[in-house]
Amino acid sequence: DAMVIQNPRYQVTQFGKPVTLSCSQTLNHNVMYWYQQKSSQAPKLLFHYYDKDFNNEADTPDNFQSRRPNTSFCFLDIRSPGLGDAAMYLCATSWQAGGTDTQYFGPGTRLTVL
Amino acid sequence: KNQVEQSPQSLIILEGKNCTLQCNYTVSPFSNLRWYKQDTGRGPVSLTIMTFSENTKSNGRYTATLDADTKQSSLHITASQLSDSASYICVVSPDSGGGADGLTFGKGTHLIIQP
């Protein structure tokens, strides 16, 4: 019973070619997050949505954008991927923000940039 | 600056043995601490969550302890199994009630169980 689903699981793109990663949830949670995780590093929060309110982290590059068309879906758009953007991208959800609720993570999308 | 330090970075033990992973944090004020298990190539899965008033919490063969005075937590794994091979991430939430960016993640301990 998948609760947070990410597609695709593996994505290969070319340097500079836009790519979109997808996340959907069956939990009806208010909050959806996108994290970037590089090898042997902690996940780094890129941004999150509380319902339709978008919250961008201060150090998230402009190259990264997000859309949340409805409660269930959230997309991560990388406008011009660079080699340094190769990473695992994790989507997570929680009922409330503020760190009091457990975040449920999807399986991740591994992005390769050629 | 809020920080979460985990040790060791990596650990190899034989199947059936016990092990203990450490987490030290500087987050203050403190709301709760979570341990996540992350299998290779997968997203993290929550194992335990503790508030500052809780000293210990168990989930099957996993037992987490918390000392809020010394700002230390440990995750003890009993009778390890091959499926325990994973990264274990400590995540601390401040008592600010404000924003997802309040979570501080450790880098994780990479645990390998050998047959």
Tab-separated table of C-alpha atoms in Angstrom:
chain	number	residue	atom	x	y	z
A	1	ASP	CA	0.000	0.000	0.000
A	2	ALA	CA	2.250	2.751	-1.287
A	3	MET	CA	1.541	6.045	0.478
A	4	VAL	CA	4.091	8.352	-1.144
A	5	ILE	CA	4.858	7.468	-4.730
A	6	GLN	CA	7.629	8.902	-6.832
A	7	ASN	CA	8.032	8.569	-10.551
A	8	PRO	CA	10.225	7.741	-12.212
A	9	ARG	CA	12.524	5.864	-9.821
A	10	TYR	CA	15.483	6.523	-12.105
A	11	GLN	CA	15.819	9.472	-14.447
A	12	VAL	CA	18.639	10.207	-16.860
A	13	THR	CA	18.853	13.599	-18.498
A	14	GLN	CA	21.366	15.583	-20.456
A	15	PHE	CA	23.211	18.620	-19.213
A	16	GLY	CA	20.885	21.609	-19.596
A	17	LYS	CA	17.819	19.587	-20.617
A	18	PRO	CA	14.776	20.333	-18.429
A	19	VAL	CA	13.466	17.468	-16.340
A	20	THR	CA	10.385	16.990	-14.141
A	21	LEU	CA	10.125	14.616	-11.207
A	22	SER	CA	6.745	13.553	-9.897
A	23	CYS	CA	5.404	12.794	-6.435
A	24	SER	CA	1.939	11.708	-5.391
A	25	GLN	CA	0.458	10.790	-2.015
A	26	THR	CA	-2.565	8.843	-0.793
A	27	LEU	CA	-2.342	10.171	2.781
A	28	ASN	CA	-4.206	13.443	2.161
A	29	HIS	CA	-1.468	15.265	4.048
A	30	ASN	CA	-1.321	19.047	4.029
A	31	VAL	CA	2.418	19.358	3.584
A	32	MET	CA	4.623	18.076	0.782
A	33	TYR	CA	8.392	18.454	0.741
A	34	TRP	CA	11.190	18.034	-1.763
A	35	TYR	CA	14.655	17.075	-0.559
A	36	GLN	CA	17.925	16.623	-2.411
A	37	GLN	CA	20.247	13.937	-1.074
A	38	LYS	CA	23.744	13.455	-2.398
A	39	SER	CA	25.843	10.399	-1.677
A	40	SER	CA	26.715	9.941	2.012
A	41	GLN	CA	25.051	13.242	2.897
A	42	ALA	CA	21.960	14.178	4.841
A	43	PRO	CA	18.837	15.106	2.884
A	44	LYS	CA	18.713	18.846	2.146
A	45	LEU	CA	15.331	20.543	2.080
A	46	LEU	CA	14.699	22.413	-1.175
A	47	PHE	CA	11.146	23.666	-0.550
A	48	HIS	CA	7.783	22.636	0.798
A	49	TYR	CA	4.123	23.329	0.251
A	50	TYR	CA	1.663	23.803	3.070
A	51	ASP	CA	-1.519	23.224	1.109
A	52	LYS	CA	-1.067	25.711	-1.745
A	53	ASP	CA	1.400	27.947	0.087
A	54	PHE	CA	4.870	27.571	-1.356
A	55	ASN	CA	7.905	27.911	0.942
A	56	ASN	CA	11.304	28.117	-0.678
A	57	GLU	CA	14.520	27.540	1.263
A	58	ALA	CA	16.852	30.534	1.053
A	59	ASP	CA	19.693	28.588	-0.517
A	60	THR	CA	17.665	26.643	-3.073
A	61	PRO	CA	18.930	27.589	-6.547
A	62	ASP	CA	16.522	29.306	-8.943
A	63	ASN	CA	17.092	26.377	-11.268
A	64	PHE	CA	14.728	24.371	-9.068
A	65	GLN	CA	11.002	25.037	-9.234
A	66	SER	CA	7.970	23.219	-7.886
A	67	ARG	CA	4.274	22.920	-8.628
A	68	ARG	CA	1.453	21.493	-6.581
A	69	PRO	CA	-1.685	21.387	-8.743
A	70	ASN	CA	-3.743	19.597	-6.079
A	71	THR	CA	-3.425	17.927	-2.661
A	72	SER	CA	-2.195	14.645	-4.064
A	73	PHE	CA	0.464	15.712	-6.525
A	74	CYS	CA	3.662	17.725	-6.375
A	75	PHE	CA	6.286	18.194	-9.089
A	76	LEU	CA	9.926	19.178	-9.025
A	77	ASP	CA	11.130	20.952	-12.164
A	78	ILE	CA	14.826	21.361	-12.827
A	79	ARG	CA	15.066	23.921	-15.598
A	80	SER	CA	18.674	23.437	-16.660
A	81	PRO	CA	20.264	20.492	-14.865
A	82	GLY	CA	23.972	20.683	-14.226
A	83	LEU	CA	26.331	17.866	-13.335
A	84	GLY	CA	26.133	18.978	-9.710
A	85	ASP	CA	22.383	18.322	-9.657
A	86	ALA	CA	22.879	14.586	-9.937
A	87	ALA	CA	21.438	13.217	-6.717
A	88	MET	CA	18.585	11.328	-5.117
A	89	TYR	CA	15.458	13.477	-4.889
A	90	LEU	CA	13.137	12.589	-2.046
A	91	CYS	CA	9.532	13.627	-1.694
A	92	ALA	CA	7.964	13.566	1.762
A	93	THR	CA	4.604	14.429	3.285
A	94	SER	CA	3.277	15.268	6.725
A	95	TRP	CA	-0.030	16.309	8.202
A	96	GLN	CA	1.332	19.531	9.691
A	97	ALA	CA	4.574	21.470	9.240
A	98	GLY	CA	6.762	22.656	12.094
A	99	GLY	CA	8.538	19.385	12.720
A	100	THR	CA	6.016	17.928	15.157
A	101	ASP	CA	4.594	15.411	12.708
A	102	THR	CA	6.455	12.485	11.235
A	103	GLN	CA	7.395	12.933	7.601
A	104	TYR	CA	6.637	10.016	5.326
A	105	PHE	CA	9.136	9.645	2.534
A	106	GLY	CA	8.729	8.279	-0.951
A	107	PRO	CA	11.258	5.838	-2.421
A	108	GLY	CA	13.114	8.646	-4.197
A	109	THR	CA	14.107	9.390	-7.781
A	110	ARG	CA	17.750	8.911	-8.674
A	111	LEU	CA	18.720	11.617	-11.177
A	112	THR	CA	21.719	11.169	-13.447
A	113	VAL	CA	22.958	14.096	-15.542
A	114	LEU	CA	25.098	13.241	-18.560
B	1	LYS	CA	23.825	26.755	14.537
B	2	ASN	CA	21.733	23.608	15.011
B	3	GLN	CA	23.741	20.489	14.343
B	4	VAL	CA	23.266	16.741	14.550
B	5	GLU	CA	26.373	14.573	14.693
B	6	GLN	CA	26.203	10.824	14.287
B	7	SER	CA	28.783	8.189	15.058
B	8	PRO	CA	30.229	6.006	13.857
B	9	GLN	CA	30.063	6.995	10.182
B	10	SER	CA	30.016	3.337	9.244
B	11	LEU	CA	29.879	0.057	11.093
B	12	ILE	CA	30.268	-3.583	10.096
B	13	ILE	CA	29.029	-6.336	12.411
B	14	LEU	CA	28.241	-10.027	12.124
B	15	GLU	CA	24.684	-11.234	11.818
B	16	GLY	CA	23.150	-11.927	15.211
B	17	LYS	CA	25.304	-9.403	17.069
B	18	ASN	CA	24.024	-6.274	18.785
B	19	CYS	CA	25.132	-2.743	18.019
B	20	THR	CA	24.579	0.815	19.205
B	21	LEU	CA	24.537	3.938	17.068
B	22	GLN	CA	25.053	7.399	18.571
B	23	CYS	CA	23.511	10.784	17.889
B	24	ASN	CA	24.583	14.066	19.523
B	25	TYR	CA	22.726	17.273	18.828
B	26	THR	CA	22.934	20.956	19.615
B	27	VAL	CA	19.335	21.813	18.680
B	28	SER	CA	17.778	23.959	21.374
B	29	PRO	CA	15.052	24.290	22.416
B	30	PHE	CA	14.206	20.774	21.489
B	31	SER	CA	10.887	19.248	20.476
B	32	ASN	CA	11.492	15.708	19.324
B	33	LEU	CA	14.068	13.329	17.910
B	34	ARG	CA	13.495	10.678	15.295
B	35	TRP	CA	15.483	7.772	13.990
B	36	TYR	CA	14.970	6.829	10.360
B	37	LYS	CA	16.186	3.740	8.492
B	38	GLN	CA	17.163	4.311	4.873
B	39	ASP	CA	17.808	1.286	2.677
B	40	THR	CA	20.151	1.841	-0.248
B	41	GLY	CA	18.341	3.616	-3.051
B	42	ARG	CA	15.146	4.075	-1.015
B	43	GLY	CA	13.536	6.832	0.999
B	44	PRO	CA	13.916	7.002	4.799
B	45	VAL	CA	11.396	5.132	6.945
B	46	SER	CA	10.606	6.277	10.469
B	47	LEU	CA	11.650	3.872	13.261
B	48	THR	CA	11.035	5.843	16.453
B	49	ILE	CA	10.077	9.309	17.610
B	50	MET	CA	10.747	10.659	21.102
B	51	THR	CA	9.862	13.903	22.813
B	52	PHE	CA	12.184	15.342	25.422
B	53	SER	CA	10.216	13.791	28.259
B	54	GLU	CA	10.772	10.254	26.946
B	55	ASN	CA	13.896	8.295	27.835
B	56	THR	CA	13.422	5.173	25.794
B	57	LYS	CA	11.240	3.816	23.026
B	58	SER	CA	11.255	0.437	21.340
B	59	ASN	CA	10.158	-0.786	17.933
B	60	GLY	CA	10.771	-4.520	17.689
B	61	ARG	CA	14.519	-5.124	17.822
B	62	TYR	CA	15.210	-1.378	17.722
B	63	THR	CA	15.448	0.549	20.993
B	64	ALA	CA	16.117	4.275	21.062
B	65	THR	CA	17.222	6.160	24.148
B	66	LEU	CA	17.301	9.868	24.790
B	67	ASP	CA	19.116	12.000	27.340
B	68	ALA	CA	17.807	15.512	26.839
B	69	ASP	CA	20.195	16.916	29.448
B	70	THR	CA	23.321	15.805	27.599
B	71	LYS	CA	21.605	16.079	24.199
B	72	GLN	CA	22.452	12.526	23.264
B	73	SER	CA	20.456	9.716	21.729
B	74	SER	CA	21.336	6.179	20.836
B	75	LEU	CA	19.757	3.488	18.699
B	76	HIS	CA	20.379	-0.056	19.862
B	77	ILE	CA	19.795	-2.940	17.463
B	78	THR	CA	19.428	-6.365	19.027
B	79	ALA	CA	20.177	-9.681	17.286
B	80	SER	CA	20.993	-8.020	13.981
B	81	GLN	CA	19.701	-9.433	10.706
B	82	LEU	CA	20.972	-9.048	7.161
B	83	SER	CA	17.964	-6.825	6.422
B	84	ASP	CA	19.224	-4.328	9.015
B	85	SER	CA	21.952	-3.277	6.571
B	86	ALA	CA	21.062	0.341	5.846
B	87	SER	CA	21.827	3.931	6.801
B	88	TYR	CA	20.325	5.118	10.078
B	89	ILE	CA	19.568	8.811	10.223
B	90	CYS	CA	18.943	10.881	13.347
B	91	VAL	CA	16.605	13.851	12.817
B	92	VAL	CA	15.997	16.535	15.444
B	93	SER	CA	13.147	19.022	15.483
B	94	PRO	CA	13.354	22.299	17.433
B	95	ASP	CA	10.584	23.518	19.677
B	96	SER	CA	9.865	26.496	17.488
B	97	GLY	CA	6.678	25.257	15.866
B	98	GLY	CA	7.801	27.060	12.784
B	99	GLY	CA	8.405	25.676	9.374
B	100	ALA	CA	9.682	22.526	7.810
B	101	ASP	CA	13.141	23.992	7.632
B	102	GLY	CA	13.448	23.503	11.381
B	103	LEU	CA	14.370	19.836	10.986
B	104	THR	CA	18.057	19.052	11.316
B	105	PHE	CA	19.256	15.803	9.768
B	106	GLY	CA	22.372	13.899	10.729
B	107	LYS	CA	24.495	12.412	7.945
B	108	GLY	CA	23.646	8.924	9.084
B	109	THR	CA	25.504	5.806	10.157
B	110	HIS	CA	25.993	3.261	7.398
B	111	LEU	CA	25.492	-0.179	8.942
B	112	ILE	CA	26.539	-3.388	7.196
B	113	ILE	CA	25.528	-6.771	8.573
B	114	GLN	CA	27.731	-9.628	7.421
B	115	PRO	CA	26.587	-13.254	7.400
